[in-house]
Each structure stands twice: as structure tokens, then as C-alpha cells.
XYZ file of N, CA and C in Angstrom:
570
model
N -2.466 0.750 -0.712
C -3.256 1.507 -1.654
C -2.829 1.175 -3.078
N -3.788 1.052 -3.950
C -3.542 0.827 -5.372
C -3.889 2.127 -6.087
N -2.889 2.829 -6.622
C -3.203 4.096 -7.299
C -3.826 3.843 -8.671
N -4.914 4.549 -8.947
C -5.621 4.432 -10.214
C -6.089 5.807 -10.667
N -6.277 5.959 -11.950
C -6.975 7.115 -12.500
C -8.181 6.540 -13.229
N -9.364 6.846 -12.743
C -10.587 6.237 -13.262
C -11.247 7.121 -14.312
N -11.812 6.491 -15.333
C -12.535 7.193 -16.379
C -13.968 7.386 -15.887
N -14.291 8.583 -15.450
C -15.597 8.834 -14.836
C -16.757 8.639 -15.811
N -16.496 8.738 -17.111
C -17.589 8.571 -18.071
C -18.063 7.120 -18.144
N -17.300 6.198 -17.591
C -17.672 4.775 -17.621
C -18.212 4.291 -16.273
N -18.367 5.211 -15.323
C -18.758 4.820 -13.969
C -20.031 5.538 -13.533
N -20.756 4.899 -12.637
C -21.917 5.523 -12.013
C -21.470 6.002 -10.631
N -21.433 7.309 -10.462
C -20.896 7.924 -9.253
C -22.016 8.525 -8.422
N -21.837 8.469 -7.104
C -22.807 9.075 -6.206
C -22.128 9.859 -5.111
N -22.788 10.925 -4.704
C -22.352 11.741 -3.577
C -23.563 11.960 -2.695
N -23.434 11.600 -1.426
C -24.490 11.858 -0.450
C -23.880 12.745 0.619
N -24.521 13.867 0.886
C -23.934 14.712 1.902
C -24.597 16.048 2.063
N -23.874 16.888 2.837
C -24.360 18.222 3.142
C -23.182 19.083 3.583
N -23.388 20.376 3.521
C -22.414 21.315 4.050
C -21.155 21.456 3.215
N -20.184 22.128 3.800
C -18.921 22.425 3.129
C -18.185 21.173 2.662
N -18.101 20.106 3.469
C -17.396 18.911 2.975
C -18.010 18.346 1.690
N -19.321 18.320 1.600
C -19.975 17.790 0.404
C -19.805 18.744 -0.784
N -19.867 20.045 -0.543
C -19.618 21.018 -1.617
C -18.202 20.869 -2.166
N -17.242 20.721 -1.262
C -15.842 20.538 -1.668
C -15.687 19.270 -2.513
N -16.330 18.181 -2.097
C -16.249 16.928 -2.838
C -16.931 17.066 -4.201
N -18.092 17.726 -4.266
C -18.777 17.940 -5.538
C -17.872 18.705 -6.503
N -17.240 19.749 -6.030
C -16.356 20.543 -6.891
C -15.167 19.719 -7.381
N -14.618 18.895 -6.510
C -13.488 18.043 -6.909
C -13.929 17.016 -7.953
N -15.097 16.437 -7.771
C -15.597 15.456 -8.735
C -15.864 16.107 -10.091
N -16.417 17.298 -10.069
C -16.659 18.006 -11.339
C -15.340 18.377 -12.006
N -14.366 18.826 -11.222
C -13.050 19.157 -11.791
C -12.399 17.929 -12.416
N -12.727 16.755 -11.882
C -12.173 15.502 -12.386
C -12.946 14.979 -13.597
N -13.982 15.689 -13.990
C -14.710 15.290 -15.186
C -16.034 14.596 -14.942
N -16.453 14.466 -13.684
C -17.755 13.846 -13.419
C -18.847 14.754 -13.975
N -19.684 14.193 -14.798
C -20.757 14.968 -15.424
C -22.094 14.332 -15.145
N -22.756 13.925 -16.221
C -24.107 13.371 -16.111
C -24.162 12.082 -15.309
N -23.045 11.374 -15.214
C -23.034 10.107 -14.483
C -23.019 10.307 -12.966
N -22.871 11.550 -12.507
C -22.837 11.837 -11.072
C -24.240 12.134 -10.558
N -24.621 11.418 -9.501
C -25.887 11.695 -8.809
C -25.563 12.234 -7.433
N -26.217 13.318 -7.067
C -26.001 13.955 -5.777
C -27.279 13.831 -4.955
N -27.152 13.220 -3.788
C -28.275 13.015 -2.885
C -28.095 13.949 -1.699
N -29.031 14.883 -1.525
C -28.869 15.849 -0.439
C -30.178 16.539 -0.103
N -30.255 16.996 1.134
C -31.342 17.877 1.550
C -30.803 19.279 1.804
N -29.524 19.491 1.515
C -28.848 20.771 1.719
C -29.128 21.686 0.520
N -29.806 22.823 0.745
C -30.145 23.707 -0.369
C -28.919 24.238 -1.133
N -27.841 24.530 -0.434
C -26.643 25.053 -1.112
C -26.020 23.992 -2.010
N -25.914 22.768 -1.523
C -25.361 21.681 -2.330
C -26.288 21.383 -3.503
N -27.571 21.380 -3.249
C -28.553 21.137 -4.296
C -28.465 22.194 -5.395
N -28.315 23.447 -5.005
C -28.221 24.539 -5.984
C -26.984 24.374 -6.853
N -25.860 24.010 -6.243
C -24.636 23.837 -7.022
C -24.679 22.582 -7.879
N -25.292 21.525 -7.401
C -25.360 20.276 -8.163
C -26.353 20.366 -9.313
N -27.336 21.220 -9.188
C -28.304 21.416 -10.263
C -29.094 20.166 -10.577
N -29.161 19.830 -11.880
C -29.988 18.711 -12.338
C -29.510 17.366 -11.808
N -28.278 17.294 -11.312
C -27.758 16.030 -10.774
C -28.360 15.694 -9.414
N -29.105 16.634 -8.833
C -29.599 16.472 -7.465
C -30.836 15.596 -7.374
N -30.794 14.704 -6.400
C -31.977 14.008 -5.908
C -32.194 14.612 -4.521
N -33.339 15.295 -4.292
C -33.505 16.092 -3.064
C -33.849 15.274 -1.811
N -33.051 14.244 -1.582
C -33.187 13.400 -0.384
C -31.929 12.557 -0.293
N -31.768 11.881 0.814
C -30.644 10.958 0.928
C -30.985 9.666 0.185
N -29.971 8.919 -0.249
C -30.242 7.746 -1.078
C -30.836 6.591 -0.295
N -31.610 5.807 -1.008
C -32.139 4.553 -0.477
C -31.192 3.437 -0.926
N -31.305 2.247 -0.370
C -30.493 1.133 -0.871
C -30.700 0.897 -2.374
N -31.910 1.147 -2.867
C -32.175 0.984 -4.304
C -31.417 2.029 -5.130
N -31.219 3.224 -4.571
C -30.433 4.265 -5.256
C -28.951 3.914 -5.257
N -28.513 3.283 -4.178
C -27.093 2.989 -3.994
C -26.639 1.803 -4.839
N -27.464 0.770 -4.933
C -27.009 -0.485 -5.549
C -26.511 -0.363 -6.988
N -27.028 0.510 -7.846
C -26.470 0.571 -9.208
C -25.180 1.390 -9.327
N -24.773 2.053 -8.248
C -23.576 2.896 -8.300
C -22.308 2.038 -8.308
N -21.222 2.623 -8.810
C -19.902 1.996 -8.724
C -19.101 2.562 -7.559
N -19.242 3.859 -7.331
C -18.531 4.540 -6.247
C -19.491 5.484 -5.544
N -19.338 5.594 -4.230
C -20.147 6.517 -3.439
C -19.253 7.251 -2.459
N -19.365 8.571 -2.474
C -18.723 9.419 -1.472
C -19.816 9.885 -0.525
N -19.515 9.868 0.763
C -20.417 10.418 1.776
C -19.623 11.474 2.524
N -20.181 12.678 2.595
C -19.452 13.784 3.235
C -20.422 14.714 3.960
N -20.033 15.087 5.170
C -20.777 16.095 5.909
C -22.040 15.604 6.583
N -22.171 14.309 6.775
C -23.357 13.762 7.435
C -22.991 13.234 8.817
N -23.929 13.306 9.732
C -23.733 12.797 11.086
C -23.711 11.260 11.067
N -23.078 10.688 12.076
C -22.881 9.240 12.129
C -24.189 8.461 12.041
N -25.226 8.901 12.745
C -26.482 8.155 12.701
C -27.122 8.170 11.311
N -26.711 9.100 10.476
C -27.224 9.168 9.102
C -26.307 8.413 8.149
N -24.971 8.575 8.285
C -24.080 7.929 7.315
C -23.927 6.425 7.531
N -24.053 5.944 8.764
C -23.849 4.508 9.005
C -24.782 3.609 8.178
N -26.088 3.852 8.156
C -26.934 2.969 7.335
C -26.650 3.112 5.834
N -26.263 4.306 5.388
C -25.897 4.487 3.979
C -24.629 3.697 3.660
N -23.660 3.772 4.561
C -22.410 3.035 4.370
C -22.671 1.532 4.355
N -23.544 1.068 5.227
C -23.868 -0.365 5.254
C -24.541 -0.789 3.952
N -25.434 0.037 3.434
C -26.092 -0.281 2.158
C -25.068 -0.324 1.027
N -24.103 0.569 1.053
C -23.051 0.580 0.031
C -22.188 -0.676 0.142
N -21.846 -1.056 1.353
C -21.053 -2.275 1.537
C -21.837 -3.507 1.099
N -23.112 -3.536 1.419
C -23.952 -4.663 1.008
C -24.036 -4.763 -0.517
N -24.027 -3.606 -1.184
C -24.108 -3.573 -2.653
C -22.741 -3.794 -3.303
N -21.701 -3.909 -2.479
C -20.336 -4.179 -2.965
C -19.796 -3.086 -3.887
N -20.136 -1.837 -3.584
C -19.554 -0.752 -4.359
C -18.450 -0.100 -3.540
N -17.607 0.641 -4.225
C -16.509 1.322 -3.543
C -17.060 2.527 -2.794
N -16.623 2.677 -1.543
C -17.193 3.658 -0.636
C -16.106 4.497 0.013
N -16.405 5.792 0.167
C -15.559 6.677 0.952
C -16.460 7.539 1.814
N -16.368 7.346 3.131
C -17.043 8.232 4.072
C -15.957 9.151 4.616
N -16.065 10.414 4.273
C -15.001 11.366 4.595
C -14.662 11.359 6.081
N -13.360 11.208 6.356
C -12.807 11.219 7.705
C -13.256 10.057 8.590
N -13.727 8.972 7.980
C -14.105 7.770 8.729
C -13.395 6.583 8.069
N -12.119 6.336 8.437
C -11.326 5.300 7.765
C -11.973 3.922 7.708
N -12.733 3.550 8.723
C -13.345 2.219 8.714
C -14.345 2.042 7.571
N -14.820 3.144 6.984
C -15.756 3.084 5.862
C -15.135 3.605 4.569
N -13.832 3.484 4.438
C -13.163 3.979 3.226
C -12.495 2.823 2.483
N -13.083 2.458 1.355
C -12.453 1.480 0.469
C -11.372 2.148 -0.368
N -11.439 3.466 -0.469
C -10.461 4.248 -1.215
C -10.362 5.612 -0.554
N -9.284 6.300 -0.841
C -9.099 7.658 -0.346
C -8.967 8.588 -1.532
N -9.565 9.744 -1.435
C -9.376 10.749 -2.467
C -8.012 11.375 -2.249
N -7.370 11.760 -3.333
C -6.001 12.261 -3.268
C -5.971 13.778 -3.380
N -4.882 14.370 -2.889
C -4.617 15.775 -3.169
C -4.151 15.823 -4.620
N -4.678 16.743 -5.396
C -4.399 16.708 -6.831
C -4.062 18.076 -7.406
N -3.329 18.002 -8.499
C -2.984 19.173 -9.298
C -3.339 18.820 -10.729
N -4.144 19.651 -11.366
C -4.539 19.428 -12.756
C -3.973 20.537 -13.621
N -3.262 20.109 -14.639
C -2.707 21.026 -15.632
C -3.077 20.458 -16.997
N -4.276 20.756 -17.465
C -4.763 20.147 -18.692
C -4.867 18.646 -18.482
N -4.218 17.876 -19.351
C -4.257 16.418 -19.226
C -3.252 15.874 -18.220
N -2.420 16.740 -17.656
C -1.469 16.295 -16.637
C -2.176 16.272 -15.287
N -2.124 15.138 -14.636
C -2.704 14.980 -13.309
C -1.618 14.485 -12.372
N -1.310 15.287 -11.360
C -0.357 14.904 -10.319
C -1.152 14.689 -9.042
N -0.877 13.593 -8.345
C -1.609 13.310 -7.119
C -0.652 13.009 -5.978
N -1.129 13.270 -4.775
C -0.382 12.979 -3.559
C -1.329 12.279 -2.602
N -0.861 11.188 -2.015
C -1.681 10.463 -1.059
C -0.834 10.005 0.122
N -1.430 10.033 1.271
C -0.810 9.458 2.468
C -1.662 8.286 2.957
N -2.459 7.725 2.046
C -3.314 6.604 2.420
C -4.364 6.996 3.447
N -4.737 8.267 3.454
C -5.741 8.744 4.398
C -5.207 9.023 5.790
N -3.920 8.813 6.013
C -3.353 8.954 7.355
C -2.994 10.390 7.712
N -2.622 11.192 6.724
C -2.209 12.574 7.000
C -2.616 13.474 5.837
N -3.932 13.716 5.657
C -4.378 14.513 4.523
C -3.804 15.929 4.521
N -3.542 16.496 5.684
C -2.939 17.828 5.739
C -1.544 17.846 5.140
N -0.780 16.786 5.368
C 0.550 16.675 4.774
C 0.439 16.547 3.261
N -0.500 15.731 2.786
C -0.707 15.605 1.334
C -1.045 16.966 0.735
N -1.852 17.747 1.421
C -2.203 19.086 0.947
C -1.004 20.020 0.910
N -0.142 19.930 1.916
C 1.064 20.774 1.944
C 2.004 20.411 0.790
N 2.150 19.128 0.518
C 2.990 18.688 -0.599
C 2.377 19.158 -1.920
N 1.054 19.047 -2.024
C 0.370 19.510 -3.238
C 0.663 20.985 -3.492
N 0.615 21.804 -2.469
C 0.889 23.243 -2.636
C 2.293 23.479 -3.168
N 3.264 22.727 -2.667
C 4.637 22.876 -3.158
C 4.744 22.450 -4.614
N 4.087 21.355 -4.955
C 4.130 20.875 -6.335
C 3.441 21.837 -7.305
N 2.397 22.532 -6.841
C 1.725 23.514 -7.697
C 2.705 24.577 -8.179
N 3.622 24.966 -7.315
C 4.619 25.974 -7.691
C 5.589 25.420 -8.734
N 5.864 24.138 -8.669
C 6.802 23.511 -9.607
C 6.159 23.138 -10.937
N 4.856 23.006 -10.938
C 4.138 22.616 -12.149
C 3.053 23.656 -12.436
N 3.461 24.815 -12.975
C 2.497 25.890 -13.255
C 1.560 25.518 -14.399
N 0.612 26.394 -14.688
C -0.385 26.159 -15.732
C 0.252 25.872 -17.094
N 1.465 26.346 -17.327
C 2.136 26.122 -18.615
C 2.329 24.637 -18.910
N 2.217 23.793 -17.902
C 2.362 22.357 -18.135
C 1.249 21.801 -19.019
N 0.089 22.423 -19.041
C -0.984 21.960 -19.926
C -0.522 22.036 -21.375
N 0.148 23.131 -21.730
C 0.673 23.297 -23.091
C 1.814 22.327 -23.349
N 2.651 22.103 -22.362
C 3.773 21.174 -22.520
C 3.281 19.758 -22.816
N 2.247 19.342 -22.125
C 1.696 18.004 -22.358
C 1.175 17.908 -23.792
N 0.480 18.944 -24.250
C -0.028 18.942 -25.631
C 1.124 18.894 -26.629
N 2.199 19.625 -26.357
C 3.363 19.625 -27.241
C 3.947 18.217 -27.360
N 4.139 17.559 -26.236
C 4.695 16.201 -26.248
C 3.719 15.238 -26.925
N 2.423 15.387 -26.662
C 1.429 14.504 -27.276
C 1.460 14.627 -28.806
N 1.606 15.852 -29.304
C 1.674 16.064 -30.752
C 2.918 15.399 -31.329
N 4.043 15.583 -30.661
C 5.277 14.932 -31.121
C 5.113 13.414 -31.120
N 4.551 12.903 -30.050
C 4.378 11.446 -29.914
C 3.491 10.887 -31.019
N 2.418 11.605 -31.352
C 1.536 11.147 -32.435
C 2.308 11.046 -33.750
N 3.134 12.048 -34.018
C 3.955 12.015 -35.230
C 4.925 10.848 -35.220
N 5.552 10.624 -34.090
C 6.504 9.516 -33.979
C 5.803 8.167 -34.140
N 4.601 8.057 -33.589
C 3.849 6.796 -33.749
C 3.504 6.566 -35.210
N 3.111 7.656 -35.914
C 2.793 7.534 -37.344
C 4.020 7.088 -38.134
N 5.201 7.488 -37.660
C 6.457 7.072 -38.307
C 6.899 5.680 -37.851
N 6.125 5.091 -36.930
C 6.443 3.777 -36.353
C 7.769 3.779 -35.595
N 8.032 4.896 -34.940
C 9.244 5.000 -34.131
C 9.126 4.063 -32.925
N 10.168 3.324 -32.600
C 10.124 2.465 -31.412
C 9.858 3.295 -30.142
N 9.104 2.724 -29.237
C 8.735 3.406 -28.004
C 9.960 3.873 -27.221
N 11.000 3.076 -27.183
C 12.218 3.438 -26.450
C 12.853 4.702 -27.037
N 12.839 4.841 -28.355
C 13.403 6.033 -28.998
C 12.542 7.258 -28.714
N 11.231 7.097 -28.748
C 10.339 8.215 -28.416
C 10.576 8.668 -26.972
N 10.700 7.720 -26.059
C 10.957 8.053 -24.654
C 12.285 8.793 -24.503
N 13.310 8.354 -25.231
C 14.607 9.017 -25.180
C 14.489 10.458 -25.668
N 13.757 10.663 -26.766
C 13.575 12.014 -27.305
C 12.813 12.914 -26.330
N 11.810 12.346 -25.680
C 11.061 13.132 -24.688
C 11.983 13.521 -23.533
N 12.758 12.572 -23.028
C 13.708 12.870 -21.945
C 14.656 13.998 -22.352
N 15.171 13.924 -23.579
C 16.104 14.939 -24.074
C 15.431 16.299 -24.143
N 14.222 16.343 -24.678
C 13.487 17.606 -24.787
C 13.230 18.211 -23.411
N 12.774 17.406 -22.479
C 12.489 17.881 -21.120
C 13.761 18.422 -20.473
N 14.870 17.717 -20.671
C 16.155 18.149 -20.108
C 16.607 19.453 -20.752
N 16.557 19.542 -22.075
C 17.012 20.742 -22.785
C 16.194 21.971 -22.398
N 14.909 21.788 -22.169
C 14.035 22.918 -21.824
C 13.971 23.171 -20.315
N 14.675 22.350 -19.540
C 14.731 22.502 -18.079
C 13.346 22.505 -17.437
N 12.466 21.693 -17.966
C 11.096 21.673 -17.453
C 10.987 21.118 -16.037
N 11.923 20.289 -15.632
C 11.795 19.647 -14.315
C 12.699 20.241 -13.252
N 13.222 21.430 -13.488
C 14.023 22.071 -12.429
C 13.087 22.881 -11.550
N 13.095 22.563 -10.277
C 12.202 23.231 -9.338
C 12.944 23.492 -8.034
N 13.595 24.655 -7.913
C 14.360 24.939 -6.698
C 13.496 25.033 -5.439
N 12.185 25.229 -5.582
C 11.337 25.378 -4.403
C 11.190 24.091 -3.599
N 11.532 22.945 -4.213
C 11.434 21.680 -3.484
C 12.680 21.347 -2.689
N 13.728 22.076 -2.897
C 14.990 21.759 -2.200
C 14.949 22.220 -0.768
């Protein structure tokens, strides 16, 4: 696996699906910043209602799929997802069919968002329940206050860059600050 953080504003994203798995994926994509670039293909009224204007009220055609960069398929039966997956592979876009490893070019990760801080856990799709359990433990170690901490460090870093401080010195100062404030002590992981 190659870990990446993708800028969703530069990508054409698609979600085809129905039911709880597709709703869960839609919410995760929105939490990750997917906005107008996300197209949702569904005949599920609940998913359609939540997706709003992003909805195309049918499953995608190969013509719908080919301009996409990434496609998630969730909550569809095999006889429905297989031709969609084949069209995605033919179009050479990145594909994830939930819980079907043979159709996964990438795996979605368990994630924790604290403002601009993004922590992820992956087992390469082999043990998603374990990734979720680790995520829960990390949530306790990285509370919401980390959003403010990231902003604090970012402000300091901007000032140091304006002063043309060498990167190594800025990193040393950040390490010292984190140590002095005990930000990384988490007894719950022991």
C-alpha cells in the first residue's frame, strides 16, 4: 500500500451504491472535504436525500464512469457491481468495491480528524475491524484540542519561515514545544 492524502478539490469522485454502506461512505467522503466534485449514483431514496444535488438518480453508465478519477462502490449486489467495476477498470480509474478485495485498487482508512490533523490507520484491507479498534484508542489520545494545537504550530512555523529560520531549527523548536507541553503522553495506549 502507498499511503497518500489526496486533495479532493482536484479530483472527480464518484460513489455508486445503496443502503447503510453507501451512506457511511458518503459521510466519510464529505468529512474528508468532498464537495461539488463528488457525484453520487443511486436509486436509494435515503442516500439520494442525503447526497442532495450531487445525486444522479440511477446507477452510472460507462460514460458516467470514464471521466472520474476515483470510484467507490458500496452496498450493491454482485450482479450489479461487477459490470460497474469492469467499466471502472476499463476506464483505468482507481476503484474500491467495499469488502471485495479483488476490485480494490485502494482501501479507505480508519481516520481521526482534528482540524487539519489527519491520523489514519490501515491494515491494507485485511482487518478493518482491527483498524477501527486502533482508531478508537487513538481518538482518546488525540482529543479535539489537537485542532488548536495544529493551528498554534502552524502560526509559529509561518513566523519562523518569514524569519528564514532553517527547517532543522524549526523542527527542533516544535519538538521542544511538544515535549514541554506533554502533548504526546497517552497512558491509554500502554
